Amino acid sequence: MRKTIALAVAAVALTGCGMLPGQQGGGGEEQTGQTAQAAQPERAATTGSAPAEAQPTAPAQEAKAIASREVKVGAGGQYGKARVDITGLKRQGRTISLNWTVTATDGKVNLHNGMSSGTLDYTVSAVSLIDPVNAKRYRVARNGTGQDAKCVCSGTQGQFLNSGDATTLYAVFAAPPPDVTKINVEMPMMGVFTDVPIS
């Protein structure tokens, strides 16, 4: 187990630099890149689900929520309601893992490509962490560089949740500095969760 974590930590390379909107100087944007081999143990540790291409819905887990909110989700005049529960934000060396559950509470909730960074991207790759103290945004880790690099995160292809259905999702990021103990989590369609505690 220690060797696996050491390999994953050693493989992390921090890349990218940019400003948050409205920030001048001192801000930045960080992203992690990992090899496919190093990403695999992290994926296995954070979810017991199938590969991204065949991600099924799962029953709601019993993990205690550290942040929750009810949201209205939809497009084209068709809306459903969902409860989003962040169940973990855990620092491990130079990475941090975010885990959350989405439960449809009324109508149909479309997660198929609503949390991604591209039209044909069926993942949660557009989820990010925002450190308001250091004015940095942390994007989901990638298992390489270039256009073919896949995010170290859950797939959402085919996830159309009916009322009562739930799915558990995850994403891995570069860790903020050790003195940052709370961070904001931004999720497309779900909004921003402020001051989420890091464990």
PDB file of C-alpha atoms in Angstrom:
ATOM      1  CA  MET A   1       0.000   0.000   0.000  1.00  0.00           C
ATOM      2  CA  ARG A   2       2.822   2.432   0.885  1.00  0.00           C
ATOM      3  CA  LYS A   3       4.569   1.630  -2.404  1.00  0.00           C
ATOM      4  CA  THR A   4       1.367   2.355  -4.351  1.00  0.00           C
ATOM      5  CA  ILE A   5       0.860   5.708  -2.648  1.00  0.00           C
ATOM      6  CA  ALA A   6       4.532   6.582  -3.083  1.00  0.00           C
ATOM      7  CA  LEU A   7       4.327   5.786  -6.809  1.00  0.00           C
ATOM      8  CA  ALA A   8       1.170   7.854  -7.217  1.00  0.00           C
ATOM      9  CA  VAL A   9       2.671  10.803  -5.376  1.00  0.00           C
ATOM     10  CA  ALA A  10       5.945  10.554  -7.297  1.00  0.00           C
ATOM     11  CA  ALA A  11       4.085  10.520 -10.616  1.00  0.00           C
ATOM     12  CA  VAL A  12       2.166  13.734  -9.956  1.00  0.00           C
ATOM     13  CA  ALA A  13       3.376  16.714 -11.980  1.00  0.00           C
ATOM     14  CA  LEU A  14       1.831  20.097 -11.374  1.00  0.00           C
ATOM     15  CA  THR A  15       1.182  22.043 -14.563  1.00  0.00           C
ATOM     16  CA  GLY A  16      -0.754  25.080 -15.700  1.00  0.00           C
ATOM     17  CA  CYS A  17      -0.883  28.602 -14.433  1.00  0.00           C
ATOM     18  CA  GLY A  18      -3.585  31.217 -14.812  1.00  0.00           C
ATOM     19  CA  MET A  19      -5.682  33.739 -12.954  1.00  0.00           C
ATOM     20  CA  LEU A  20      -9.121  33.351 -11.511  1.00  0.00           C
ATOM     21  CA  PRO A  21     -11.593  35.647 -13.221  1.00  0.00           C
ATOM     22  CA  GLY A  22     -11.360  39.090 -11.652  1.00  0.00           C
ATOM     23  CA  GLN A  23      -7.972  38.408  -9.992  1.00  0.00           C
ATOM     24  CA  GLN A  24      -4.838  40.420 -10.699  1.00  0.00           C
ATOM     25  CA  GLY A  25      -1.467  38.924  -9.926  1.00  0.00           C
ATOM     26  CA  GLY A  26      -0.616  36.288  -7.357  1.00  0.00           C
ATOM     27  CA  GLY A  27      -3.402  33.976  -8.521  1.00  0.00           C
ATOM     28  CA  GLY A  28      -2.964  30.748 -10.344  1.00  0.00           C
ATOM     29  CA  GLU A  29      -4.482  27.609 -11.654  1.00  0.00           C
ATOM     30  CA  GLU A  30      -3.106  24.182 -10.921  1.00  0.00           C
ATOM     31  CA  GLN A  31      -3.716  20.850 -12.518  1.00  0.00           C
ATOM     32  CA  THR A  32      -2.218  17.428 -11.971  1.00  0.00           C
ATOM     33  CA  GLY A  33      -0.976  14.985 -14.514  1.00  0.00           C
ATOM     34  CA  GLN A  34      -0.475  11.326 -13.677  1.00  0.00           C
ATOM     35  CA  THR A  35       0.579   8.268 -15.575  1.00  0.00           C
ATOM     36  CA  ALA A  36      -2.197   5.776 -16.264  1.00  0.00           C
ATOM     37  CA  GLN A  37      -0.538   3.251 -13.925  1.00  0.00           C
ATOM     38  CA  ALA A  38      -0.356   5.688 -11.038  1.00  0.00           C
ATOM     39  CA  ALA A  39      -3.963   6.776 -11.564  1.00  0.00           C
ATOM     40  CA  GLN A  40      -5.369   3.249 -11.389  1.00  0.00           C
ATOM     41  CA  PRO A  41      -4.778   2.594  -7.652  1.00  0.00           C
ATOM     42  CA  GLU A  42      -6.368   5.955  -6.804  1.00  0.00           C
ATOM     43  CA  ARG A  43      -9.411   5.109  -8.917  1.00  0.00           C
ATOM     44  CA  ALA A  44      -9.769   1.712  -7.269  1.00  0.00           C
ATOM     45  CA  ALA A  45      -9.447   3.267  -3.826  1.00  0.00           C
ATOM     46  CA  THR A  46     -12.078   5.942  -4.367  1.00  0.00           C
ATOM     47  CA  THR A  47     -14.811   4.052  -6.184  1.00  0.00           C
ATOM     48  CA  GLY A  48     -15.948   0.503  -6.675  1.00  0.00           C
ATOM     49  CA  SER A  49     -17.722   1.272  -9.903  1.00  0.00           C
ATOM     50  CA  ALA A  50     -17.347   0.116 -13.478  1.00  0.00           C
ATOM     51  CA  PRO A  51     -15.173   1.866 -16.089  1.00  0.00           C
ATOM     52  CA  ALA A  52     -16.298   5.288 -17.307  1.00  0.00           C
ATOM     53  CA  GLU A  53     -17.891   3.882 -20.467  1.00  0.00           C
ATOM     54  CA  ALA A  54     -20.365   1.730 -18.516  1.00  0.00           C
ATOM     55  CA  GLN A  55     -20.837   3.668 -15.288  1.00  0.00           C
ATOM     56  CA  PRO A  56     -24.099   2.418 -13.723  1.00  0.00           C
ATOM     57  CA  THR A  57     -26.140   4.218 -11.128  1.00  0.00           C
ATOM     58  CA  ALA A  58     -25.600   3.037  -7.572  1.00  0.00           C
ATOM     59  CA  PRO A  59     -27.707   3.117  -4.424  1.00  0.00           C
ATOM     60  CA  ALA A  60     -26.996   5.998  -2.065  1.00  0.00           C
ATOM     61  CA  GLN A  61     -24.121   5.208   0.267  1.00  0.00           C
ATOM     62  CA  GLU A  62     -24.202   5.573   4.026  1.00  0.00           C
ATOM     63  CA  ALA A  63     -21.131   7.857   4.180  1.00  0.00           C
ATOM     64  CA  LYS A  64     -21.764  10.984   6.249  1.00  0.00           C
ATOM     65  CA  ALA A  65     -22.054  14.173   4.205  1.00  0.00           C
ATOM     66  CA  ILE A  66     -19.613  16.995   4.985  1.00  0.00           C
ATOM     67  CA  ALA A  67     -21.508  19.401   2.674  1.00  0.00           C
ATOM     68  CA  SER A  68     -24.954  19.113   1.047  1.00  0.00           C
ATOM     69  CA  ARG A  69     -27.372  21.084  -1.068  1.00  0.00           C
ATOM     70  CA  GLU A  70     -30.628  20.649  -2.977  1.00  0.00           C
ATOM     71  CA  VAL A  71     -30.478  21.826  -6.593  1.00  0.00           C
ATOM     72  CA  LYS A  72     -32.728  22.181  -9.611  1.00  0.00           C
ATOM     73  CA  VAL A  73     -31.096  20.522 -12.614  1.00  0.00           C
ATOM     74  CA  GLY A  74     -32.140  20.521 -16.245  1.00  0.00           C
ATOM     75  CA  ALA A  75     -32.203  22.110 -19.664  1.00  0.00           C
ATOM     76  CA  GLY A  76     -34.684  22.935 -22.403  1.00  0.00           C
ATOM     77  CA  GLY A  77     -37.528  23.535 -19.979  1.00  0.00           C
ATOM     78  CA  GLN A  78     -37.292  20.079 -18.375  1.00  0.00           C
ATOM     79  CA  TYR A  79     -36.055  20.182 -14.812  1.00  0.00           C
ATOM     80  CA  GLY A  80     -35.547  17.694 -12.036  1.00  0.00           C
ATOM     81  CA  LYS A  81     -34.365  18.120  -8.468  1.00  0.00           C
ATOM     82  CA  ALA A  82     -31.349  16.485  -6.855  1.00  0.00           C
ATOM     83  CA  ARG A  83     -29.547  16.368  -3.522  1.00  0.00           C
ATOM     84  CA  VAL A  84     -25.771  16.576  -3.730  1.00  0.00           C
ATOM     85  CA  ASP A  85     -23.802  15.236  -0.754  1.00  0.00           C
ATOM     86  CA  ILE A  86     -20.037  15.707  -0.599  1.00  0.00           C
ATOM     87  CA  THR A  87     -18.892  12.708   1.436  1.00  0.00           C
ATOM     88  CA  GLY A  88     -15.128  13.167   1.381  1.00  0.00           C
ATOM     89  CA  LEU A  89     -12.337  15.591   0.554  1.00  0.00           C
ATOM     90  CA  LYS A  90      -9.191  13.753   1.576  1.00  0.00           C
ATOM     91  CA  ARG A  91      -5.591  14.878   1.206  1.00  0.00           C
ATOM     92  CA  GLN A  92      -3.050  12.147   0.370  1.00  0.00           C
ATOM     93  CA  GLY A  93       0.455  13.480  -0.145  1.00  0.00           C
ATOM     94  CA  ARG A  94       0.431  15.868  -3.101  1.00  0.00           C
ATOM     95  CA  THR A  95      -3.075  14.856  -4.241  1.00  0.00           C
ATOM     96  CA  ILE A  96      -6.577  15.333  -2.886  1.00  0.00           C
ATOM     97  CA  SER A  97      -9.621  13.130  -3.614  1.00  0.00           C
ATOM     98  CA  LEU A  98     -13.171  14.465  -3.765  1.00  0.00           C
ATOM     99  CA  ASN A  99     -16.111  12.040  -3.375  1.00  0.00           C
ATOM    100  CA  TRP A 100     -19.791  12.928  -3.671  1.00  0.00           C
ATOM    101  CA  THR A 101     -23.221  11.411  -4.235  1.00  0.00           C
ATOM    102  CA  VAL A 102     -26.002  12.780  -6.427  1.00  0.00           C
ATOM    103  CA  THR A 103     -29.523  11.580  -5.577  1.00  0.00           C
ATOM    104  CA  ALA A 104     -32.483  12.454  -7.812  1.00  0.00           C
ATOM    105  CA  THR A 105     -35.314  13.607  -5.548  1.00  0.00           C
ATOM    106  CA  ASP A 106     -37.905  14.692  -8.134  1.00  0.00           C
ATOM    107  CA  GLY A 107     -38.151  14.169 -11.889  1.00  0.00           C
ATOM    108  CA  LYS A 108     -35.231  13.162 -14.103  1.00  0.00           C
ATOM    109  CA  VAL A 109     -31.639  14.353 -13.513  1.00  0.00           C
ATOM    110  CA  ASN A 110     -29.251  14.257 -16.480  1.00  0.00           C
ATOM    111  CA  LEU A 111     -25.593  13.767 -15.533  1.00  0.00           C
ATOM    112  CA  HIS A 112     -24.685  12.290 -18.936  1.00  0.00           C
ATOM    113  CA  ASN A 113     -22.442  15.177 -20.041  1.00  0.00           C
ATOM    114  CA  GLY A 114     -23.549  17.994 -17.751  1.00  0.00           C
ATOM    115  CA  MET A 115     -20.433  18.031 -15.537  1.00  0.00           C
ATOM    116  CA  SER A 116     -17.818  17.773 -18.274  1.00  0.00           C
ATOM    117  CA  SER A 117     -15.497  20.190 -20.009  1.00  0.00           C
ATOM    118  CA  GLY A 118     -16.507  19.282 -23.580  1.00  0.00           C
ATOM    119  CA  THR A 119     -19.426  18.170 -25.746  1.00  0.00           C
ATOM    120  CA  LEU A 120     -18.285  14.551 -26.117  1.00  0.00           C
ATOM    121  CA  ASP A 121     -16.750  14.340 -22.644  1.00  0.00           C
ATOM    122  CA  TYR A 122     -18.838  12.065 -20.417  1.00  0.00           C
ATOM    123  CA  THR A 123     -16.976  12.656 -17.149  1.00  0.00           C
ATOM    124  CA  VAL A 124     -16.955  15.079 -14.224  1.00  0.00           C
ATOM    125  CA  SER A 125     -13.856  16.826 -15.611  1.00  0.00           C
ATOM    126  CA  ALA A 126     -15.286  20.346 -15.189  1.00  0.00           C
ATOM    127  CA  VAL A 127     -15.512  20.043 -11.394  1.00  0.00           C
ATOM    128  CA  SER A 128     -12.840  22.169  -9.712  1.00  0.00           C
ATOM    129  CA  LEU A 129     -11.535  23.237  -6.324  1.00  0.00           C
ATOM    130  CA  ILE A 130     -11.145  26.955  -5.590  1.00  0.00           C
ATOM    131  CA  ASP A 131      -8.776  28.205  -2.918  1.00  0.00           C
ATOM    132  CA  PRO A 132     -10.015  31.741  -2.155  1.00  0.00           C
ATOM    133  CA  VAL A 133      -7.098  32.532   0.194  1.00  0.00           C
ATOM    134  CA  ASN A 134      -4.403  31.873  -2.430  1.00  0.00           C
ATOM    135  CA  ALA A 135      -6.631  32.756  -5.437  1.00  0.00           C
ATOM    136  CA  LYS A 136      -6.029  29.403  -7.147  1.00  0.00           C
ATOM    137  CA  ARG A 137      -8.266  27.034  -9.049  1.00  0.00           C
ATOM    138  CA  TYR A 138      -7.384  23.331  -9.062  1.00  0.00           C
ATOM    139  CA  ARG A 139      -8.577  21.352 -12.086  1.00  0.00           C
ATOM    140  CA  VAL A 140      -9.127  17.580 -12.208  1.00  0.00           C
ATOM    141  CA  ALA A 141      -5.929  15.541 -12.633  1.00  0.00           C
ATOM    142  CA  ARG A 142      -5.127  14.088 -16.069  1.00  0.00           C
ATOM    143  CA  ASN A 143      -3.279  10.842 -16.787  1.00  0.00           C
ATOM    144  CA  GLY A 144      -0.932  12.423 -19.303  1.00  0.00           C
ATOM    145  CA  THR A 145      -0.664  15.521 -21.470  1.00  0.00           C
ATOM    146  CA  GLY A 146      -2.296  16.666 -24.670  1.00  0.00           C
ATOM    147  CA  GLN A 147      -5.780  16.090 -26.058  1.00  0.00           C
ATOM    148  CA  ASP A 148      -5.804  12.353 -25.333  1.00  0.00           C
ATOM    149  CA  ALA A 149      -5.139  12.727 -21.585  1.00  0.00           C
ATOM    150  CA  LYS A 150      -8.071  11.342 -19.622  1.00  0.00           C
ATOM    151  CA  CYS A 151      -9.233  12.828 -16.345  1.00  0.00           C
ATOM    152  CA  VAL A 152      -8.670  10.919 -13.105  1.00  0.00           C
ATOM    153  CA  CYS A 153     -12.368  11.061 -12.316  1.00  0.00           C
ATOM    154  CA  SER A 154     -15.746   9.342 -12.697  1.00  0.00           C
ATOM    155  CA  GLY A 155     -17.444   8.760 -16.016  1.00  0.00           C
ATOM    156  CA  THR A 156     -21.084   9.762 -16.428  1.00  0.00           C
ATOM    157  CA  GLN A 157     -22.048   8.296 -19.800  1.00  0.00           C
ATOM    158  CA  GLY A 158     -25.670   7.129 -19.775  1.00  0.00           C
ATOM    159  CA  GLN A 159     -26.399   8.483 -16.307  1.00  0.00           C
ATOM    160  CA  PHE A 160     -29.985   9.711 -16.412  1.00  0.00           C
ATOM    161  CA  LEU A 161     -31.269   9.456 -12.838  1.00  0.00           C
ATOM    162  CA  ASN A 162     -34.957   8.973 -12.102  1.00  0.00           C
ATOM    163  CA  SER A 163     -36.435  10.016  -8.767  1.00  0.00           C
ATOM    164  CA  GLY A 164     -34.849   7.910  -6.015  1.00  0.00           C
ATOM    165  CA  ASP A 165     -31.801   6.908  -8.110  1.00  0.00           C
ATOM    166  CA  ALA A 166     -28.336   7.851  -6.856  1.00  0.00           C
ATOM    167  CA  THR A 167     -24.785   7.719  -8.140  1.00  0.00           C
ATOM    168  CA  THR A 168     -21.442   8.095  -6.377  1.00  0.00           C
ATOM    169  CA  LEU A 169     -18.742  10.111  -8.162  1.00  0.00           C
ATOM    170  CA  TYR A 170     -15.100  11.068  -7.563  1.00  0.00           C
ATOM    171  CA  ALA A 171     -12.326  13.306  -8.884  1.00  0.00           C
ATOM    172  CA  VAL A 172      -8.629  13.673  -8.004  1.00  0.00           C
ATOM    173  CA  PHE A 173      -6.767  17.006  -7.896  1.00  0.00           C
ATOM    174  CA  ALA A 174      -3.382  18.455  -6.957  1.00  0.00           C
ATOM    175  CA  ALA A 175      -3.492  19.228  -3.238  1.00  0.00           C
ATOM    176  CA  PRO A 176      -3.509  22.842  -2.054  1.00  0.00           C
ATOM    177  CA  PRO A 177      -0.826  23.966   0.445  1.00  0.00           C
ATOM    178  CA  PRO A 178      -0.926  22.155   3.824  1.00  0.00           C
ATOM    179  CA  ASP A 179      -2.181  25.258   5.640  1.00  0.00           C
ATOM    180  CA  VAL A 180      -5.388  25.244   3.538  1.00  0.00           C
ATOM    181  CA  THR A 181      -7.912  23.307   5.629  1.00  0.00           C
ATOM    182  CA  LYS A 182     -11.109  24.372   3.807  1.00  0.00           C
ATOM    183  CA  ILE A 183     -11.751  24.931   0.121  1.00  0.00           C
ATOM    184  CA  ASN A 184     -14.642  25.753  -2.219  1.00  0.00           C
ATOM    185  CA  VAL A 185     -15.904  23.048  -4.580  1.00  0.00           C
ATOM    186  CA  GLU A 186     -17.393  24.197  -7.898  1.00  0.00           C
ATOM    187  CA  MET A 187     -19.642  21.754  -9.782  1.00  0.00           C
ATOM    188  CA  PRO A 188     -21.362  22.522 -13.087  1.00  0.00           C
ATOM    189  CA  MET A 189     -25.168  22.419 -12.673  1.00  0.00           C
ATOM    190  CA  MET A 190     -24.762  22.053  -8.889  1.00  0.00           C
ATOM    191  CA  GLY A 191     -23.160  25.387  -7.969  1.00  0.00           C
ATOM    192  CA  VAL A 192     -20.412  26.185  -5.471  1.00  0.00           C
ATOM    193  CA  PHE A 193     -20.026  24.542  -2.061  1.00  0.00           C
ATOM    194  CA  THR A 194     -18.101  26.924   0.200  1.00  0.00           C
ATOM    195  CA  ASP A 195     -15.694  26.097   3.022  1.00  0.00           C
ATOM    196  CA  VAL A 196     -15.674  22.324   2.516  1.00  0.00           C
ATOM    197  CA  PRO A 197     -13.316  20.819   5.153  1.00  0.00           C
ATOM    198  CA  ILE A 198     -10.248  18.893   3.983  1.00  0.00           C
ATOM    199  CA  SER A 199      -9.351  15.802   5.979  1.00  0.00           C
TER     200      SER A 199
END
